[in-house]
Amino acid sequence: MSAFPGVKALVFDTFGTVVDWRNGIARDAKVFLARHGRADIDPHGFADAWRKRYQPAMEAVRSGRRPFTRLDVLHRENLDALLGEYGITAEEAELDWLNRAWHRLDPWPDAIPGLLRMRPRHFLAPLSNGNILLLANMAKRAGIPWDAILGAEAAQAYKPQPEAYTRTAEILGLAPGEVALVAAHNGDLAAARRAGLKTAFVLRPTEHGPDQTTDTRAEQDWEAVASSFEALADQLGC
């Protein structure tokens, strides 16, 4: 018996749910900062500071203050501003390399085994604020077995706008109730539920580091709650 009767597609939040963004960004930031003589800067703190600019940058798009702008561009603008605060300058090639750290993130250890178990019975795709090239490069490097890659450009909307969810279902030729969002973030799941999607919470208790205080438990009665992708596969009968 599946936790999702009638669901044909599973779509996944990516940053934090499928991949470990914090350690991946810190890994490449450490190299960059050492090269610029700034080993005094904690690379995980650098990753957190860069990520802190993520939601405000997307909010400018969501609010209509600027046209839809892909995440690679927003990440680069945020990186330039952050480096300005630290007084660091670098060549364009170095900045491009560091900005593409978001393309090189590693999956959580259970992610790919769980996805491989779920794939025979469900269509799998990211439902991410990431852009198509970012998500494609990430999947190619890490071997993430998506059936399609739907970046935010496809929906022309950033979560939690309802269009991010409903347009994804429409692109897949499915009703919202035939699609389930898998995410480690209660807010994302709440927005997906309001848009008519089914929901699955997967706990990622160290996404924000060892002292994480957010999303440490399921905050609503999501259709599925699991400790890992493999545990979710169990609940789906995969």
Tab-separated table of C-alpha atoms in Angstrom:
chain	number	residue	atom	x	y	z
A	1	MET	CA	0.000	0.000	0.000
A	2	SER	CA	1.442	3.359	-1.068
A	3	ALA	CA	1.218	6.540	0.981
A	4	PHE	CA	0.354	8.252	-2.318
A	5	PRO	CA	-2.465	6.421	-4.105
A	6	GLY	CA	-3.090	8.076	-7.452
A	7	VAL	CA	0.166	10.012	-7.474
A	8	LYS	CA	2.071	9.629	-10.740
A	9	ALA	CA	4.957	12.067	-10.270
A	10	LEU	CA	7.217	12.881	-7.356
A	11	VAL	CA	8.833	16.298	-7.522
A	12	PHE	CA	11.601	17.293	-5.160
A	13	ASP	CA	12.857	20.386	-3.470
A	14	THR	CA	16.567	20.193	-4.220
A	15	PHE	CA	18.703	22.517	-2.059
A	16	GLY	CA	18.721	20.922	1.382
A	17	THR	CA	16.373	18.047	0.530
A	18	VAL	CA	18.290	16.201	-2.208
A	19	VAL	CA	21.701	17.849	-1.848
A	20	ASP	CA	23.776	19.196	1.035
A	21	TRP	CA	24.257	22.794	-0.073
A	22	ARG	CA	26.011	24.052	3.077
A	23	ASN	CA	28.957	21.669	3.054
A	24	GLY	CA	29.260	21.846	-0.726
A	25	ILE	CA	29.473	25.631	-0.788
A	26	ALA	CA	31.855	25.644	2.194
A	27	ARG	CA	34.152	23.156	0.427
A	28	ASP	CA	34.659	25.417	-2.581
A	29	ALA	CA	34.611	28.626	-0.546
A	30	LYS	CA	37.489	27.275	1.546
A	31	VAL	CA	39.611	26.888	-1.595
A	32	PHE	CA	38.680	30.347	-2.857
A	33	LEU	CA	39.254	32.085	0.483
A	34	ALA	CA	42.649	30.412	0.995
A	35	ARG	CA	43.706	31.504	-2.481
A	36	HIS	CA	42.905	35.085	-1.502
A	37	GLY	CA	44.695	34.955	1.834
A	38	ARG	CA	41.470	34.936	3.835
A	39	ALA	CA	41.719	31.677	5.742
A	40	ASP	CA	40.455	33.709	8.710
A	41	ILE	CA	36.941	33.536	7.245
A	42	ASP	CA	34.985	30.455	8.278
A	43	PRO	CA	33.866	28.781	5.026
A	44	HIS	CA	30.647	27.510	6.569
A	45	GLY	CA	29.897	31.006	7.816
A	46	PHE	CA	30.591	32.238	4.275
A	47	ALA	CA	28.126	29.650	2.903
A	48	ASP	CA	25.494	30.743	5.415
A	49	ALA	CA	25.994	34.416	4.572
A	50	TRP	CA	25.656	33.721	0.839
A	51	ARG	CA	22.532	31.627	1.390
A	52	LYS	CA	21.025	34.329	3.626
A	53	ARG	CA	20.713	36.536	0.546
A	54	TYR	CA	18.791	33.851	-1.379
A	55	GLN	CA	15.223	34.583	-0.286
A	56	PRO	CA	15.501	38.412	-0.473
A	57	ALA	CA	16.877	38.150	-4.018
A	58	MET	CA	13.984	35.939	-5.138
A	59	GLU	CA	11.474	38.144	-3.345
A	60	ALA	CA	12.368	40.989	-5.695
A	61	VAL	CA	11.176	38.720	-8.534
A	62	ARG	CA	8.148	37.324	-6.685
A	63	SER	CA	6.955	40.830	-5.820
A	64	GLY	CA	7.266	42.030	-9.406
A	65	ARG	CA	9.984	44.569	-8.603
A	66	ARG	CA	12.133	42.925	-11.287
A	67	PRO	CA	11.368	40.499	-14.127
A	68	PHE	CA	11.992	36.798	-13.756
A	69	THR	CA	15.747	36.304	-13.365
A	70	ARG	CA	17.351	32.870	-13.218
A	71	LEU	CA	19.008	31.769	-10.014
A	72	ASP	CA	22.550	31.673	-11.422
A	73	VAL	CA	22.284	35.423	-11.953
A	74	LEU	CA	20.838	36.053	-8.495
A	75	HIS	CA	23.546	33.892	-6.899
A	76	ARG	CA	26.244	35.856	-8.723
A	77	GLU	CA	24.811	39.206	-7.670
A	78	ASN	CA	24.665	37.966	-4.085
A	79	LEU	CA	28.239	36.658	-4.295
A	80	ASP	CA	29.533	39.971	-5.622
A	81	ALA	CA	27.813	41.828	-2.782
A	82	LEU	CA	29.140	39.416	-0.165
A	83	LEU	CA	32.711	39.603	-1.432
A	84	GLY	CA	32.389	43.383	-1.410
A	85	GLU	CA	31.570	43.235	2.299
A	86	TYR	CA	34.715	41.169	2.883
A	87	GLY	CA	36.827	43.455	0.676
A	88	ILE	CA	37.774	40.592	-1.663
A	89	THR	CA	38.298	41.095	-5.387
A	90	ALA	CA	38.892	38.320	-7.887
A	91	GLU	CA	39.189	37.630	-11.596
A	92	GLU	CA	36.031	36.895	-13.552
A	93	ALA	CA	36.994	33.245	-14.125
A	94	GLU	CA	37.421	32.707	-10.379
A	95	LEU	CA	34.094	34.337	-9.611
A	96	ASP	CA	32.346	32.205	-12.208
A	97	TRP	CA	33.978	29.063	-10.748
A	98	LEU	CA	32.845	29.919	-7.219
A	99	ASN	CA	29.347	30.861	-8.359
A	100	ARG	CA	29.058	27.447	-9.983
A	101	ALA	CA	29.700	25.772	-6.642
A	102	TRP	CA	25.898	25.549	-6.590
A	103	HIS	CA	26.177	23.248	-9.642
A	104	ARG	CA	28.579	20.934	-7.790
A	105	LEU	CA	26.647	20.030	-4.652
A	106	ASP	CA	26.731	16.462	-3.336
A	107	PRO	CA	23.555	14.485	-2.582
A	108	TRP	CA	22.801	13.307	0.922
A	109	PRO	CA	23.964	9.669	1.211
A	110	ASP	CA	20.428	8.244	1.083
A	111	ALA	CA	19.202	10.411	-1.793
A	112	ILE	CA	20.309	8.478	-4.870
A	113	PRO	CA	19.583	4.992	-3.447
A	114	GLY	CA	16.109	6.180	-2.491
A	115	LEU	CA	15.450	7.830	-5.850
A	116	LEU	CA	16.529	4.700	-7.695
A	117	ARG	CA	13.992	2.709	-5.687
A	118	MET	CA	11.194	5.220	-6.334
A	119	ARG	CA	11.861	5.719	-10.031
A	120	PRO	CA	10.333	2.504	-11.450
A	121	ARG	CA	6.915	3.448	-10.040
A	122	HIS	CA	6.981	7.247	-10.279
A	123	PHE	CA	8.096	9.998	-12.647
A	124	LEU	CA	10.848	11.933	-10.837
A	125	ALA	CA	11.813	15.570	-11.348
A	126	PRO	CA	13.120	18.489	-9.312
A	127	LEU	CA	10.731	21.264	-8.310
A	128	SER	CA	13.441	23.703	-7.384
A	129	ASN	CA	14.176	27.391	-7.505
A	130	GLY	CA	17.356	26.388	-9.307
A	131	ASN	CA	17.682	27.057	-13.030
A	132	ILE	CA	17.783	24.287	-15.613
A	133	LEU	CA	21.532	24.415	-16.316
A	134	LEU	CA	22.355	24.410	-12.601
A	135	LEU	CA	20.136	21.393	-11.945
A	136	ALA	CA	21.343	19.560	-15.055
A	137	ASN	CA	25.003	20.050	-14.152
A	138	MET	CA	24.293	18.952	-10.583
A	139	ALA	CA	22.518	15.803	-11.764
A	140	LYS	CA	25.179	14.950	-14.351
A	141	ARG	CA	28.008	15.287	-11.829
A	142	ALA	CA	26.281	13.413	-9.014
A	143	GLY	CA	24.288	10.843	-10.985
A	144	ILE	CA	20.883	12.034	-9.786
A	145	PRO	CA	18.364	9.931	-11.756
A	146	TRP	CA	15.783	12.524	-12.797
A	147	ASP	CA	13.319	11.690	-15.569
A	148	ALA	CA	13.164	15.388	-16.485
A	149	ILE	CA	14.782	18.569	-15.240
A	150	LEU	CA	12.321	21.363	-14.613
A	151	GLY	CA	14.090	24.492	-13.468
A	152	ALA	CA	12.331	27.586	-12.259
A	153	GLU	CA	12.466	28.994	-15.810
A	154	ALA	CA	9.809	26.445	-16.809
A	155	ALA	CA	7.310	27.804	-14.301
A	156	GLN	CA	8.602	31.402	-14.466
A	157	ALA	CA	7.941	31.533	-10.734
A	158	TYR	CA	9.834	31.052	-7.501
A	159	LYS	CA	8.472	28.992	-4.633
A	160	PRO	CA	6.318	29.523	-2.648
A	161	GLN	CA	4.353	31.240	-5.423
A	162	PRO	CA	1.466	28.889	-6.306
A	163	GLU	CA	2.420	28.999	-9.965
A	164	ALA	CA	5.697	27.236	-9.166
A	165	TYR	CA	3.659	24.180	-8.196
A	166	THR	CA	0.640	24.346	-10.502
A	167	ARG	CA	2.632	25.101	-13.651
A	168	THR	CA	4.977	22.198	-12.882
A	169	ALA	CA	1.989	19.852	-12.726
A	170	GLU	CA	0.660	21.361	-15.954
A	171	ILE	CA	4.006	20.856	-17.712
A	172	LEU	CA	3.852	17.188	-16.691
A	173	GLY	CA	0.300	16.901	-18.040
A	174	LEU	CA	-1.021	16.036	-14.582
A	175	ALA	CA	-3.570	17.389	-12.165
A	176	PRO	CA	-1.983	18.886	-9.021
A	177	GLY	CA	-3.333	15.988	-6.943
A	178	GLU	CA	-1.418	13.536	-9.127
A	179	VAL	CA	1.860	15.166	-8.079
A	180	ALA	CA	3.569	14.983	-4.682
A	181	LEU	CA	6.247	17.358	-3.460
A	182	VAL	CA	9.050	15.866	-1.380
A	183	ALA	CA	10.805	18.468	0.757
A	184	ALA	CA	12.655	19.013	4.014
A	185	HIS	CA	10.946	22.371	4.522
A	186	ASN	CA	7.513	22.728	6.088
A	187	GLY	CA	6.871	26.082	4.421
A	188	ASP	CA	7.487	24.640	0.954
A	189	LEU	CA	5.135	21.751	1.682
A	190	ALA	CA	2.445	24.088	3.017
A	191	ALA	CA	2.544	26.101	-0.216
A	192	ALA	CA	2.432	22.920	-2.293
A	193	ARG	CA	-0.584	21.676	-0.327
A	194	ARG	CA	-2.414	24.969	-0.887
A	195	ALA	CA	-1.744	24.513	-4.617
A	196	GLY	CA	-3.320	21.044	-4.520
A	197	LEU	CA	-0.234	18.822	-4.463
A	198	LYS	CA	0.298	15.890	-2.123
A	199	THR	CA	3.177	16.257	0.353
A	200	ALA	CA	6.051	14.307	1.888
A	201	PHE	CA	8.375	15.637	4.576
A	202	VAL	CA	11.890	14.173	4.742
A	203	LEU	CA	13.936	15.225	7.755
A	204	ARG	CA	17.325	16.860	7.085
A	205	PRO	CA	18.370	17.822	10.622
A	206	THR	CA	21.823	19.176	9.680
A	207	GLU	CA	20.993	21.154	6.515
A	208	HIS	CA	21.896	24.351	8.361
A	209	GLY	CA	24.640	22.775	10.463
A	210	PRO	CA	24.790	20.925	13.784
A	211	ASP	CA	22.785	23.558	15.658
A	212	GLN	CA	19.828	23.688	13.261
A	213	THR	CA	16.614	24.931	14.845
A	214	THR	CA	14.258	25.023	11.825
A	215	ASP	CA	12.416	22.153	10.131
A	216	THR	CA	13.472	19.696	12.817
A	217	ARG	CA	10.088	17.948	12.646
A	218	ALA	CA	6.968	17.697	10.522
A	219	GLU	CA	4.723	20.611	11.470
A	220	GLN	CA	1.560	19.412	9.714
A	221	ASP	CA	-0.044	16.082	8.894
A	222	TRP	CA	1.775	15.634	5.599
A	223	GLU	CA	0.719	12.565	3.622
A	224	ALA	CA	4.140	11.037	4.307
A	225	VAL	CA	6.821	11.774	6.901
A	226	ALA	CA	10.176	10.008	6.622
A	227	SER	CA	13.689	10.129	8.017
A	228	SER	CA	15.325	9.488	4.626
A	229	PHE	CA	14.569	8.876	0.963
A	230	GLU	CA	14.908	5.163	1.556
A	231	ALA	CA	12.375	5.308	4.377
A	232	LEU	CA	10.090	7.234	2.028
A	233	ALA	CA	10.556	4.537	-0.615
A	234	ASP	CA	9.391	2.022	1.996
A	235	GLN	CA	6.231	4.053	2.592
A	236	LEU	CA	5.580	4.196	-1.144
A	237	GLY	CA	5.902	0.443	-1.483
A	238	CYS	CA	8.973	0.796	-3.707
